Short mmCIF file of C-alpha atoms and ligand atoms in Angstrom, two decimals:
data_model
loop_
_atom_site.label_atom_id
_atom_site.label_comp_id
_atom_site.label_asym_id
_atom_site.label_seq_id
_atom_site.Cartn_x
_atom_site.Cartn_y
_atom_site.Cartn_z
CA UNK A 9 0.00 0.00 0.00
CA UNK A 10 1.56 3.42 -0.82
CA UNK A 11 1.88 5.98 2.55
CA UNK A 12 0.05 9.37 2.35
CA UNK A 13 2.73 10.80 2.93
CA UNK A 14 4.01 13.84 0.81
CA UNK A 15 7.42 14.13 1.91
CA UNK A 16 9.89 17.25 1.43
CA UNK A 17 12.40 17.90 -1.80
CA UNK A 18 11.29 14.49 -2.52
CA UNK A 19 10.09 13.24 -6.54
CA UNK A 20 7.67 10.36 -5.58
CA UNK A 21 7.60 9.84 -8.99
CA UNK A 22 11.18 8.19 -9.27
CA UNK A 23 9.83 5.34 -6.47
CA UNK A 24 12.94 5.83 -4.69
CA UNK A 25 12.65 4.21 -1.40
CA UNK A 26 11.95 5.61 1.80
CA UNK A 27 13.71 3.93 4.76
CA UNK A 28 11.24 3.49 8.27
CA UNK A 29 13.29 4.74 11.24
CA UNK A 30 12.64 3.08 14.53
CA UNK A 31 14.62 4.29 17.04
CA UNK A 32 18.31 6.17 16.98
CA UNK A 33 21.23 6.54 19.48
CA UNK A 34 24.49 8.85 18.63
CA UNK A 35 25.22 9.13 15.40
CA UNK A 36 23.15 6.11 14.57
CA UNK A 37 19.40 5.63 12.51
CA UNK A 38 18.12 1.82 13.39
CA UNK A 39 15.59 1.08 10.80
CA UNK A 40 12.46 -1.17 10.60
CA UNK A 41 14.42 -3.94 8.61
CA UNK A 42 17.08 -4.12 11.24
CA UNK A 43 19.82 -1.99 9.27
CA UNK A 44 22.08 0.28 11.42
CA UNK A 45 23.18 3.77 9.39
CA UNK A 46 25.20 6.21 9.89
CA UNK A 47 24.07 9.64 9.93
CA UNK A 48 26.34 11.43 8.23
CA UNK A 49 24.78 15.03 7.89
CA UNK A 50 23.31 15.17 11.92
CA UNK A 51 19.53 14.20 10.14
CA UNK A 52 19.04 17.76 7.89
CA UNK A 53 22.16 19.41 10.12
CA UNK A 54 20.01 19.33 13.53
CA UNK A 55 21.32 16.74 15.76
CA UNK A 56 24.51 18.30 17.51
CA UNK A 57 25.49 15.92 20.44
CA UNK A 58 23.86 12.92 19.19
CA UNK A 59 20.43 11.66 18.90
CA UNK A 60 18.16 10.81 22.28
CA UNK A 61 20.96 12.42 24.24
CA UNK A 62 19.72 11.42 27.65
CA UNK A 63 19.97 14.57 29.21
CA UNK A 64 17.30 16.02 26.78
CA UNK A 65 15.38 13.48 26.48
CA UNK A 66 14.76 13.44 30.49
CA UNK A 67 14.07 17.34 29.98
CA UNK A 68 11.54 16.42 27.56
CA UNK A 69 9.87 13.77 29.22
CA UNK A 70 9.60 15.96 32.49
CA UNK A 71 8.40 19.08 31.15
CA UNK A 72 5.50 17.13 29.13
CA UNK A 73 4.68 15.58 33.00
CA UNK A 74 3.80 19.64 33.66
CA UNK A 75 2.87 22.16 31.09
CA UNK A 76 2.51 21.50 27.25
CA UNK A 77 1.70 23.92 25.64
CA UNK A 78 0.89 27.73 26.64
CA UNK A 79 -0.45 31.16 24.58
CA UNK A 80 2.64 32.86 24.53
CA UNK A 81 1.02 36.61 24.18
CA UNK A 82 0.70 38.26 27.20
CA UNK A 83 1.63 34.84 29.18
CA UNK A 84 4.91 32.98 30.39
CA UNK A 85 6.41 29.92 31.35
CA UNK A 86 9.45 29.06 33.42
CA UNK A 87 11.23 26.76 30.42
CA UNK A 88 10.84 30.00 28.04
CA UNK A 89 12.72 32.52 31.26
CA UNK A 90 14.91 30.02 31.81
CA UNK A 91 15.76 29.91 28.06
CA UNK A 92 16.12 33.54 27.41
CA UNK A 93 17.93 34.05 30.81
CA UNK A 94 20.79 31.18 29.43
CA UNK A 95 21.43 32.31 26.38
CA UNK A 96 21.31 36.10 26.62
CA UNK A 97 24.25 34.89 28.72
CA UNK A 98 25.95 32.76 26.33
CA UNK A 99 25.24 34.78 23.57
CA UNK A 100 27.07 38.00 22.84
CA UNK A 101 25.92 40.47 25.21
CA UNK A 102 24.65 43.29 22.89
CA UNK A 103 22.38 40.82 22.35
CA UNK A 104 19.71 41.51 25.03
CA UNK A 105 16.32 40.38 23.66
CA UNK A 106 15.02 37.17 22.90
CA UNK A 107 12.05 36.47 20.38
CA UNK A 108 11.05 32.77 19.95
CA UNK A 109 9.90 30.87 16.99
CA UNK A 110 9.53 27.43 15.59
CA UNK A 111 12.09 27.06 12.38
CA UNK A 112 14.92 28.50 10.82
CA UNK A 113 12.54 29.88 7.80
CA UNK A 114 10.15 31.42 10.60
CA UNK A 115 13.49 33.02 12.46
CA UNK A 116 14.25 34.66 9.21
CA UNK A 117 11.16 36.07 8.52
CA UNK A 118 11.15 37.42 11.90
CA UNK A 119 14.59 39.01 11.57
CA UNK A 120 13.31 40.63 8.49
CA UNK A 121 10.03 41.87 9.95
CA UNK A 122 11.64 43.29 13.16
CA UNK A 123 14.44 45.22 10.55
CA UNK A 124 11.56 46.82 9.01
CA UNK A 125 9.44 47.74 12.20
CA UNK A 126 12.74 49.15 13.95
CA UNK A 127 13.09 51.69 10.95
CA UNK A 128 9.07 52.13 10.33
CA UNK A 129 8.51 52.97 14.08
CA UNK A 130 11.28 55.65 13.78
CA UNK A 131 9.64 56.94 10.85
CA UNK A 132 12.25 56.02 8.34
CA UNK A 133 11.88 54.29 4.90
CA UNK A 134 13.79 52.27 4.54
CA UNK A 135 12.74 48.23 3.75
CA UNK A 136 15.38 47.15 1.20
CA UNK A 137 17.14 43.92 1.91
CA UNK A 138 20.64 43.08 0.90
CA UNK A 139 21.69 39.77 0.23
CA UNK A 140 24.63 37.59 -1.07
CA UNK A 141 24.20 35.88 -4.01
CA UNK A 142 23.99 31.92 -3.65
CA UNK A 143 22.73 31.98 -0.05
CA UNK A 144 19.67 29.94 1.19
CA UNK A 145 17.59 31.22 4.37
CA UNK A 146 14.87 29.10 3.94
CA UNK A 147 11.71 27.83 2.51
CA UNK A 148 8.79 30.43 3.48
CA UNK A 149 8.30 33.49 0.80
CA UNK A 150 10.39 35.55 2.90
CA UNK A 151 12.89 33.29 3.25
CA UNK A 152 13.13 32.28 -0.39
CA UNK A 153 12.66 35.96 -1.23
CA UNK A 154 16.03 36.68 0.49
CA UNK A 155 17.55 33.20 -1.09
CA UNK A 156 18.91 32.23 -3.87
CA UNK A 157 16.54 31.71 -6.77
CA UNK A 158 16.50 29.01 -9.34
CA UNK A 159 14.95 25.54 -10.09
CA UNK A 160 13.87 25.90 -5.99
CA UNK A 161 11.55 28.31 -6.53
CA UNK A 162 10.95 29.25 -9.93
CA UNK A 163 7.16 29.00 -10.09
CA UNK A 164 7.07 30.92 -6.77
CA UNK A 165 8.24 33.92 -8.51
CA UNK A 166 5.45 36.61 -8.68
CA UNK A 167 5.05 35.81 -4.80
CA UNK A 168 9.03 37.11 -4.14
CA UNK A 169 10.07 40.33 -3.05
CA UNK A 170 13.14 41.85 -4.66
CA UNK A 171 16.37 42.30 -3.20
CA UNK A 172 19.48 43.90 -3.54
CA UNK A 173 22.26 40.96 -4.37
CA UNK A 174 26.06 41.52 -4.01
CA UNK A 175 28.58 38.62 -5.43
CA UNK A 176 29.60 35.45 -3.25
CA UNK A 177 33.38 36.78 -2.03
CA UNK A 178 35.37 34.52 -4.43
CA UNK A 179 39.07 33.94 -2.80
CA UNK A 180 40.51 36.85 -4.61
CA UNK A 181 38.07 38.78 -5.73
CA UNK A 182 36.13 40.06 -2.25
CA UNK A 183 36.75 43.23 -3.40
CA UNK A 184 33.77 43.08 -5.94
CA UNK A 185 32.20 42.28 -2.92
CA UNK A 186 32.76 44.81 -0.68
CA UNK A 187 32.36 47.23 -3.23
CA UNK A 188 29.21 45.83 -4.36
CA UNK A 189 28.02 46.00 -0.59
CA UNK A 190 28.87 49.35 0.16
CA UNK A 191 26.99 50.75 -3.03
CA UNK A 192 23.88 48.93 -2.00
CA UNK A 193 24.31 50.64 1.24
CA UNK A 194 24.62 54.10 0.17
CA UNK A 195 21.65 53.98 -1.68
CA UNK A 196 19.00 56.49 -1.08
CA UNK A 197 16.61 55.59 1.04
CA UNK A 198 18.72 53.53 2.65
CA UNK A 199 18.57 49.78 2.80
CA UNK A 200 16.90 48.23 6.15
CA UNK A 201 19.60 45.00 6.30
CA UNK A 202 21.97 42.77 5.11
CA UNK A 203 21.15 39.21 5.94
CA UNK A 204 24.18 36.59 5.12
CA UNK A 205 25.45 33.11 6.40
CA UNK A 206 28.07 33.74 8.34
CA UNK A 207 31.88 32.46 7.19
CA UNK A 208 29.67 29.27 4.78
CA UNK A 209 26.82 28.90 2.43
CA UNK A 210 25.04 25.80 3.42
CA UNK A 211 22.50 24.38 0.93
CA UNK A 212 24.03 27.32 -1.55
CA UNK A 213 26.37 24.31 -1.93
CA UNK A 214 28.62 24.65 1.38
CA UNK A 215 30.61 27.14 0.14
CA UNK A 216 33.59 28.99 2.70
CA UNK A 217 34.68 32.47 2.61
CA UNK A 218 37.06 34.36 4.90
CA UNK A 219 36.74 35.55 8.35
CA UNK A 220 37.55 38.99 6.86
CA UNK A 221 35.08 39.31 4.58
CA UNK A 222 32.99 39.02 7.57
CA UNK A 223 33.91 41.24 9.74
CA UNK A 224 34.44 44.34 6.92
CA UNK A 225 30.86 43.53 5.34
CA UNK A 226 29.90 43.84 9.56
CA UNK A 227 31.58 47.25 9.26
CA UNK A 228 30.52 48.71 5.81
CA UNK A 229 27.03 48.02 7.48
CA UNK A 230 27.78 49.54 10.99
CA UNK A 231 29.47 52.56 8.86
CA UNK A 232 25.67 52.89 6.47
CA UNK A 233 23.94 51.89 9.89
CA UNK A 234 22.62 49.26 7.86
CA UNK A 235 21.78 46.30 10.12
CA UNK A 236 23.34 43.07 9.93
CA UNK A 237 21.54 40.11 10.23
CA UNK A 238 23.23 36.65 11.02
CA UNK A 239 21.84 33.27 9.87
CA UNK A 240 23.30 31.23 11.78
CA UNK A 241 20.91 28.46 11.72
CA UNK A 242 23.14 26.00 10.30
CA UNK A 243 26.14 27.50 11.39
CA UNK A 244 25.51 27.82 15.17
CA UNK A 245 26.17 25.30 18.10
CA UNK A 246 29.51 24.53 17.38
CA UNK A 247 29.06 23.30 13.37
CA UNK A 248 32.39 25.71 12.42
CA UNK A 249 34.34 24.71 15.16
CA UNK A 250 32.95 27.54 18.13
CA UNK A 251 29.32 28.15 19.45
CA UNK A 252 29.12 30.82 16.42
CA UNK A 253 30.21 31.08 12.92
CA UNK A 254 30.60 34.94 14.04
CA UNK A 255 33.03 34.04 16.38
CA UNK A 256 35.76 33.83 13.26
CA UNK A 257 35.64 37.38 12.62
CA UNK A 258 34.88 38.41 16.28
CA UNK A 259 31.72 40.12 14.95
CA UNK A 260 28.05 40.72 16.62
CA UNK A 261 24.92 41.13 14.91
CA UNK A 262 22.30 43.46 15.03
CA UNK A 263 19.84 40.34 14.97
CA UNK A 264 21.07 36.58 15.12
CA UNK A 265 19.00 33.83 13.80
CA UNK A 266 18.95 30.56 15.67
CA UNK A 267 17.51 26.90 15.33
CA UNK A 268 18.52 23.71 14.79
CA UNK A 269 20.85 23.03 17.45
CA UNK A 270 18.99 25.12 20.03
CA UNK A 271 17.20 22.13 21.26
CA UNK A 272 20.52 19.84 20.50
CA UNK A 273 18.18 19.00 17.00
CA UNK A 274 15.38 17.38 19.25
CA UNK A 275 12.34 19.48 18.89
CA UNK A 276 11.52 22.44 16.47
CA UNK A 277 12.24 25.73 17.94
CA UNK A 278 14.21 28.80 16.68
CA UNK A 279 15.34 32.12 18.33
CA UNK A 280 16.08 35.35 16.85
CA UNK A 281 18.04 37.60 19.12
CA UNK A 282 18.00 41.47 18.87
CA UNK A 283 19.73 44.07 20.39
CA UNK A 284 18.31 46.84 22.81
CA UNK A 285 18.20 49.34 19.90
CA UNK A 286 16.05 47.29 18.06
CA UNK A 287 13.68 46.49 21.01
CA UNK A 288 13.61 50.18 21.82
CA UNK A 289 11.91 51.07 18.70
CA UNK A 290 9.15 48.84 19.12
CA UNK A 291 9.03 49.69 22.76
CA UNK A 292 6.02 52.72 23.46
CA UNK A 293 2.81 53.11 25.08
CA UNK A 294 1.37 52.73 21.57
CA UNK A 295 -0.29 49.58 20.52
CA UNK A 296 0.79 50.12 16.98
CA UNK A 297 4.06 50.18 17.41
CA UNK A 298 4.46 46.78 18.97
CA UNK A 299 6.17 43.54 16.94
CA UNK A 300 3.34 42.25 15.11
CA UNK A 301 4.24 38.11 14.57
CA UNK A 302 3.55 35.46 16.37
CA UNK A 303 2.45 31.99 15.92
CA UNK A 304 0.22 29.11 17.95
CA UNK A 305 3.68 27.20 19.31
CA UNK A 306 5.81 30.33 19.64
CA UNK A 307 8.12 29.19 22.72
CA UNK A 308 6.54 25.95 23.53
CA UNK A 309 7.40 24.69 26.73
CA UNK A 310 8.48 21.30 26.14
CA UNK A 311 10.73 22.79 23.31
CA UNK A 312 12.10 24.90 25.35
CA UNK A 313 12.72 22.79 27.98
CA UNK A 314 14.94 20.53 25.44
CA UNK A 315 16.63 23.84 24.71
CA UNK A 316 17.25 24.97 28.24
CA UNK A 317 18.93 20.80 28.64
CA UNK A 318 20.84 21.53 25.39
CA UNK A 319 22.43 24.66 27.13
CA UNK A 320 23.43 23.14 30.27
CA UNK A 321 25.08 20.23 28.08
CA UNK A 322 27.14 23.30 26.25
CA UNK A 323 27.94 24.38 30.04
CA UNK A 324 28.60 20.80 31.62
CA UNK A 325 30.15 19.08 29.06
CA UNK A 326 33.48 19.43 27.22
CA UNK A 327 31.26 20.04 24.15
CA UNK A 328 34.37 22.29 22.71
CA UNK A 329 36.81 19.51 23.38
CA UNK A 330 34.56 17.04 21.42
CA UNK A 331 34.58 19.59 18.50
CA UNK A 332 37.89 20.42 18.57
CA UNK A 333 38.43 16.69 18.19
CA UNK A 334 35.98 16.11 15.16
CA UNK A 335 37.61 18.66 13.28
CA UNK A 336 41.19 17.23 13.37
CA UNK A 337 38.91 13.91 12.93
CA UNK A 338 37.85 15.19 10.07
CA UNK A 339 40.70 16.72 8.62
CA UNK A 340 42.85 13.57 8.42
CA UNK A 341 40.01 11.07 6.73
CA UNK A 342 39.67 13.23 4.54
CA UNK A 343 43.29 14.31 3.48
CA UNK A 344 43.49 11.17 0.85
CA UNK A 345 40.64 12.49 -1.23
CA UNK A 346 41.84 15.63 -1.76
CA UNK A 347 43.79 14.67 -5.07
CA UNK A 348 40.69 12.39 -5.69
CA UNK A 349 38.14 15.48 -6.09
CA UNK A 350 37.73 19.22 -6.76
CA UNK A 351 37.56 21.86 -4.17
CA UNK A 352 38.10 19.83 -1.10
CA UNK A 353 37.08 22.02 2.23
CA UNK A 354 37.07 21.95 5.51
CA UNK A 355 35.49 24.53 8.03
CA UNK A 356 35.00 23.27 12.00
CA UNK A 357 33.21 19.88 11.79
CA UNK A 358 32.08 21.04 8.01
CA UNK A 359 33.91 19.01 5.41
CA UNK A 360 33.02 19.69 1.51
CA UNK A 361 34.13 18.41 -2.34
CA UNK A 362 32.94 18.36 -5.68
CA UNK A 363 33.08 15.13 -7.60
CA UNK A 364 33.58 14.95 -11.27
CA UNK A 365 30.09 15.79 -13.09
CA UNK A 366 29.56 17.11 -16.39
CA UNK A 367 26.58 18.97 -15.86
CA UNK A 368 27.23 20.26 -12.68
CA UNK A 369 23.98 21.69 -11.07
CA UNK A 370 21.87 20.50 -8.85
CA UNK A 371 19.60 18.45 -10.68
CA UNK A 372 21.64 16.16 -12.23
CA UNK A 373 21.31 12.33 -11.74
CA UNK A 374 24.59 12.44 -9.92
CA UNK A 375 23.57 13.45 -6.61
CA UNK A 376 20.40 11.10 -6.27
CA UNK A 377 22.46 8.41 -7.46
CA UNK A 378 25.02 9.10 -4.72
CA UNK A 379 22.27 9.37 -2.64
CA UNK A 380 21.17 5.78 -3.38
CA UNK A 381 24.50 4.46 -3.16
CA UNK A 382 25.39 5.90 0.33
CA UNK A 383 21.92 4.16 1.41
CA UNK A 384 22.44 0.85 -0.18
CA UNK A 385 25.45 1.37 2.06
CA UNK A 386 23.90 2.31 5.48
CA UNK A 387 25.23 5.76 5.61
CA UNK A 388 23.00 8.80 5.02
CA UNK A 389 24.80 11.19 3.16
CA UNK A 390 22.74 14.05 0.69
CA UNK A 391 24.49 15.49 -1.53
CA UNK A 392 24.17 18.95 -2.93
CA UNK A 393 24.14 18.54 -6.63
CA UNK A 394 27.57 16.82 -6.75
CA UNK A 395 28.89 18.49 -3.67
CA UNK A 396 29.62 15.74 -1.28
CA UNK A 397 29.22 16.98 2.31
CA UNK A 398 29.73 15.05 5.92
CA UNK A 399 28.37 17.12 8.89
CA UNK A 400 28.21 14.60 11.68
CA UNK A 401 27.16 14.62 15.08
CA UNK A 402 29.63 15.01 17.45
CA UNK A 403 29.56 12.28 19.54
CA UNK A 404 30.26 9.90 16.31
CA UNK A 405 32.96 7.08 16.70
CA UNK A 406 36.12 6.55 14.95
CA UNK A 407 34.92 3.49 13.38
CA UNK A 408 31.72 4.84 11.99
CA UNK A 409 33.69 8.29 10.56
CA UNK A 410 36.09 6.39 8.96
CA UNK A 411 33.66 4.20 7.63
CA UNK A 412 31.64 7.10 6.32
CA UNK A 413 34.96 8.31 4.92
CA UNK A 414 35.71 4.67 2.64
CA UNK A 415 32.23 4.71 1.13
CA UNK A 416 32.56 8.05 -0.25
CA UNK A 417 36.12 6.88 -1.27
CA UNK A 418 34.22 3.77 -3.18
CA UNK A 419 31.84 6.35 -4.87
CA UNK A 420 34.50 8.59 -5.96
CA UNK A 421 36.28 6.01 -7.75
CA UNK A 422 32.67 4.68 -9.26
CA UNK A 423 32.16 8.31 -10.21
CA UNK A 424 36.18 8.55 -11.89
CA UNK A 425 35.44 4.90 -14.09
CA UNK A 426 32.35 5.91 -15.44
N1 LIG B 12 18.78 29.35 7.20
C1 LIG B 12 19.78 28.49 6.99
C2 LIG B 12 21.17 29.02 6.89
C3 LIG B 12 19.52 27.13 6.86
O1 LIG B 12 20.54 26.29 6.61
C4 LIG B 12 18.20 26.67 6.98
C5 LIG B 12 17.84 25.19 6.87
N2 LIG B 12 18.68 24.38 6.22
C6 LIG B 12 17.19 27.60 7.21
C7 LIG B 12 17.51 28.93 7.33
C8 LIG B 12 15.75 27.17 7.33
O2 LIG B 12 15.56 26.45 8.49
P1 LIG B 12 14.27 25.48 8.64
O3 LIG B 12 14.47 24.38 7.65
O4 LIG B 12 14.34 25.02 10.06
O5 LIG B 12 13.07 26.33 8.36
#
């Protein structure tokens, strides 16, 4: 019997199959027909410390024993003050204000809305968005709106907004860049935001710039008093080697976006922190002037009290060490294939390459047939187009890395004998 289910950036029409998952542990999916495999890419990039890390899953089961679910508007809970409390003190602390969500796409959309309030409730117009080209934020129209466009979202067209696009920083040519960038921001009126993946693209085909480039777009904006907003929904929690991809070029935000391994990549939930300034300008007696978004589950409480267990893992644990340790990890599995493909990379736990394919973009058969093979093998591995990518979990073993490591090998050298 088929399943009604419709799944996501799936084809049902190629039959490919769809594995059952029973039950996971680590870095490991157990499946319905007894098969044990590797997750190679933490399950979409979510799963930081492992899947069903016991401390979170306690946390969980706990908080469901007490309050499920609350109205968020004009109500509390302790898991959300508890939440907010922890990470406005992890976090950078210009970062003072906390406004919960349930996605990365939905933290996006709010960073975008709360750009445009702060400058409509001072009375300024100003709503233009600056982006860099090749960058994905995520799947809702504001979030494709700010993406890249292509194949993705073609037919969604008419429903986009348009933005203002500088160049991907190329190794030796950030200049076009930067120059691009501060054009955009002297524009009259004035342009509300720049919104960028900090340090690496991640669907955009895991693409690395440098730390520099960072940290002068972060100043061509503070110069324009353009705000800068930080996606660091795949990059956060430790996925480029510290607790934030902005960490490289010792940079803060105006407005951070946060999901995926908020919770430790348990239960949905995103954040997207603002400063005071920002706050400030929604802040009056006036009812019209207040942050107009919300939705049913903003800051649910068993969400949040996965998140809160998630924090006091990054504050108990030697989650750093474990990092630190992946990335050299990493780094020496994958040394032998560097002569093997194009473009090898490497940023914190991140590691990317291009095999050999003639057509070259994302829809061609290479990258569900790698797909396939990986499964047949019992690792889970997606690649991007033919960009080959391995974002584990940290708490993967040697054993399983390496072995993650010799099936790619085999497919590279299925890929070279074509
Ligand atoms: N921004 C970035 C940088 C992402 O990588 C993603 C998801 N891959 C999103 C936003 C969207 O997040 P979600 O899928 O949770 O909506």
């Amino acid at each position: 019997m088929t399943s009604p289910v419709w799944h996501p950036f799936t084809q049902h029409g190629l039959n490919e199959p769809v594995p059952l998952v029973t039950h996971a542990g680590g870095a490991i999916l157990h499946t319905a027909d007894g098969r044990r495999v590797i997750d190679a890419i933490s399950s979409w990039w979510v799963t930081t410390h492992g899947h069903c890390h016991p401390a979170i899953m306690a946390a969980i089961r706990a908080q469901a024993e007490k309050l499920d679910q609350l109205i968020f508007a004009g109500w509390t809970h302790e898991p959300a003050e508890t939440l907010a409390r922890d990470l406005t003190a992890m976090m950078p602390p210009a970062l003072t204000k906390v406004f919960f969500s349930d996605s990365g796409s939905t933290s996006v959309e709010v960073a975008l809305k709360m750009a445009l309030g702060h400058f409509a409730n001072r009375g300024e117009d100003r709503s233009r968005i600056i982006v860099m080209e090749g960058s994905y934020h995520g799947d809702t129209i504001g979030g494709m709106s700010v993406g890249a466009r292509g194949v993705f979202n073609k037919s969604y067209a008419p429903l986009l907004f348009d933005v203002d696009v500088i160049p991907f920083p190329e190794r030796g040519k950030e200049a076009q860049t930067m120059a691009a960038l501060e054009q955009y921001c002297a524009q009259s009126p004035r342009p509300a935001a720049l919104i960028v993946e900090p340090m690496i693209l991640g669907a955009g085909g895991m693409r690395i710039y440098l730390p520099g480039v960072l940290r002068a777009m972060r100043d061509i904006c503070q110069y324009f008093g353009v705000l800068f907003i930080a996606d660091e929904v795949m990059t956060g929690w430790g996925r480029t080697g510290g607790l934030l991809a902005c960490d490289w070029a010792q940079i803060v935000p105006d407005l951070l976006c946060l999901s995926k391994g908020l919770t430790g990549g348990s239960l949905p939930l995103a954040v997207t922190l603002a400063t005071e300034e920002i706050f400030a300008s929604h802040l009056s007696e006036d009812r019209s002037r207040m942050f107009f978004h919300s939705s049913s589950y903003t800051a649910n409480p068993i969400a949040c009290a996965a998140a809160v267990a998630n924090l006091a893992i990054w504050r108990d644990e030697p989650v750093l060490e474990r990092i630190d340790r992946l990335v050299l990890r990493q780094t020496d599995l994958s040394a032998p294939l560097r002569s093997k493909v194009s473009n090898l990379r490497q940023i914190g736990t991140i590691v990317a390459m291009e095999l050999e394919d003639r057509t070259g973009s994302y829809m061609s058969a290479l990258g569900p047939q790698l797909m396939a093979f990986f499964r047949e093998r019992d690792v889970l591995l997606r690649p991007l187009g033919n960009t080959v990518y391995v974002m584990p979990p940290y708490s993967i073993t040697d054993d399983d890395l390496a072995r993650v490591y010799a099936v790619i090998d085999e497919a590279i050298a299925l890929v070279a004998n074509r």
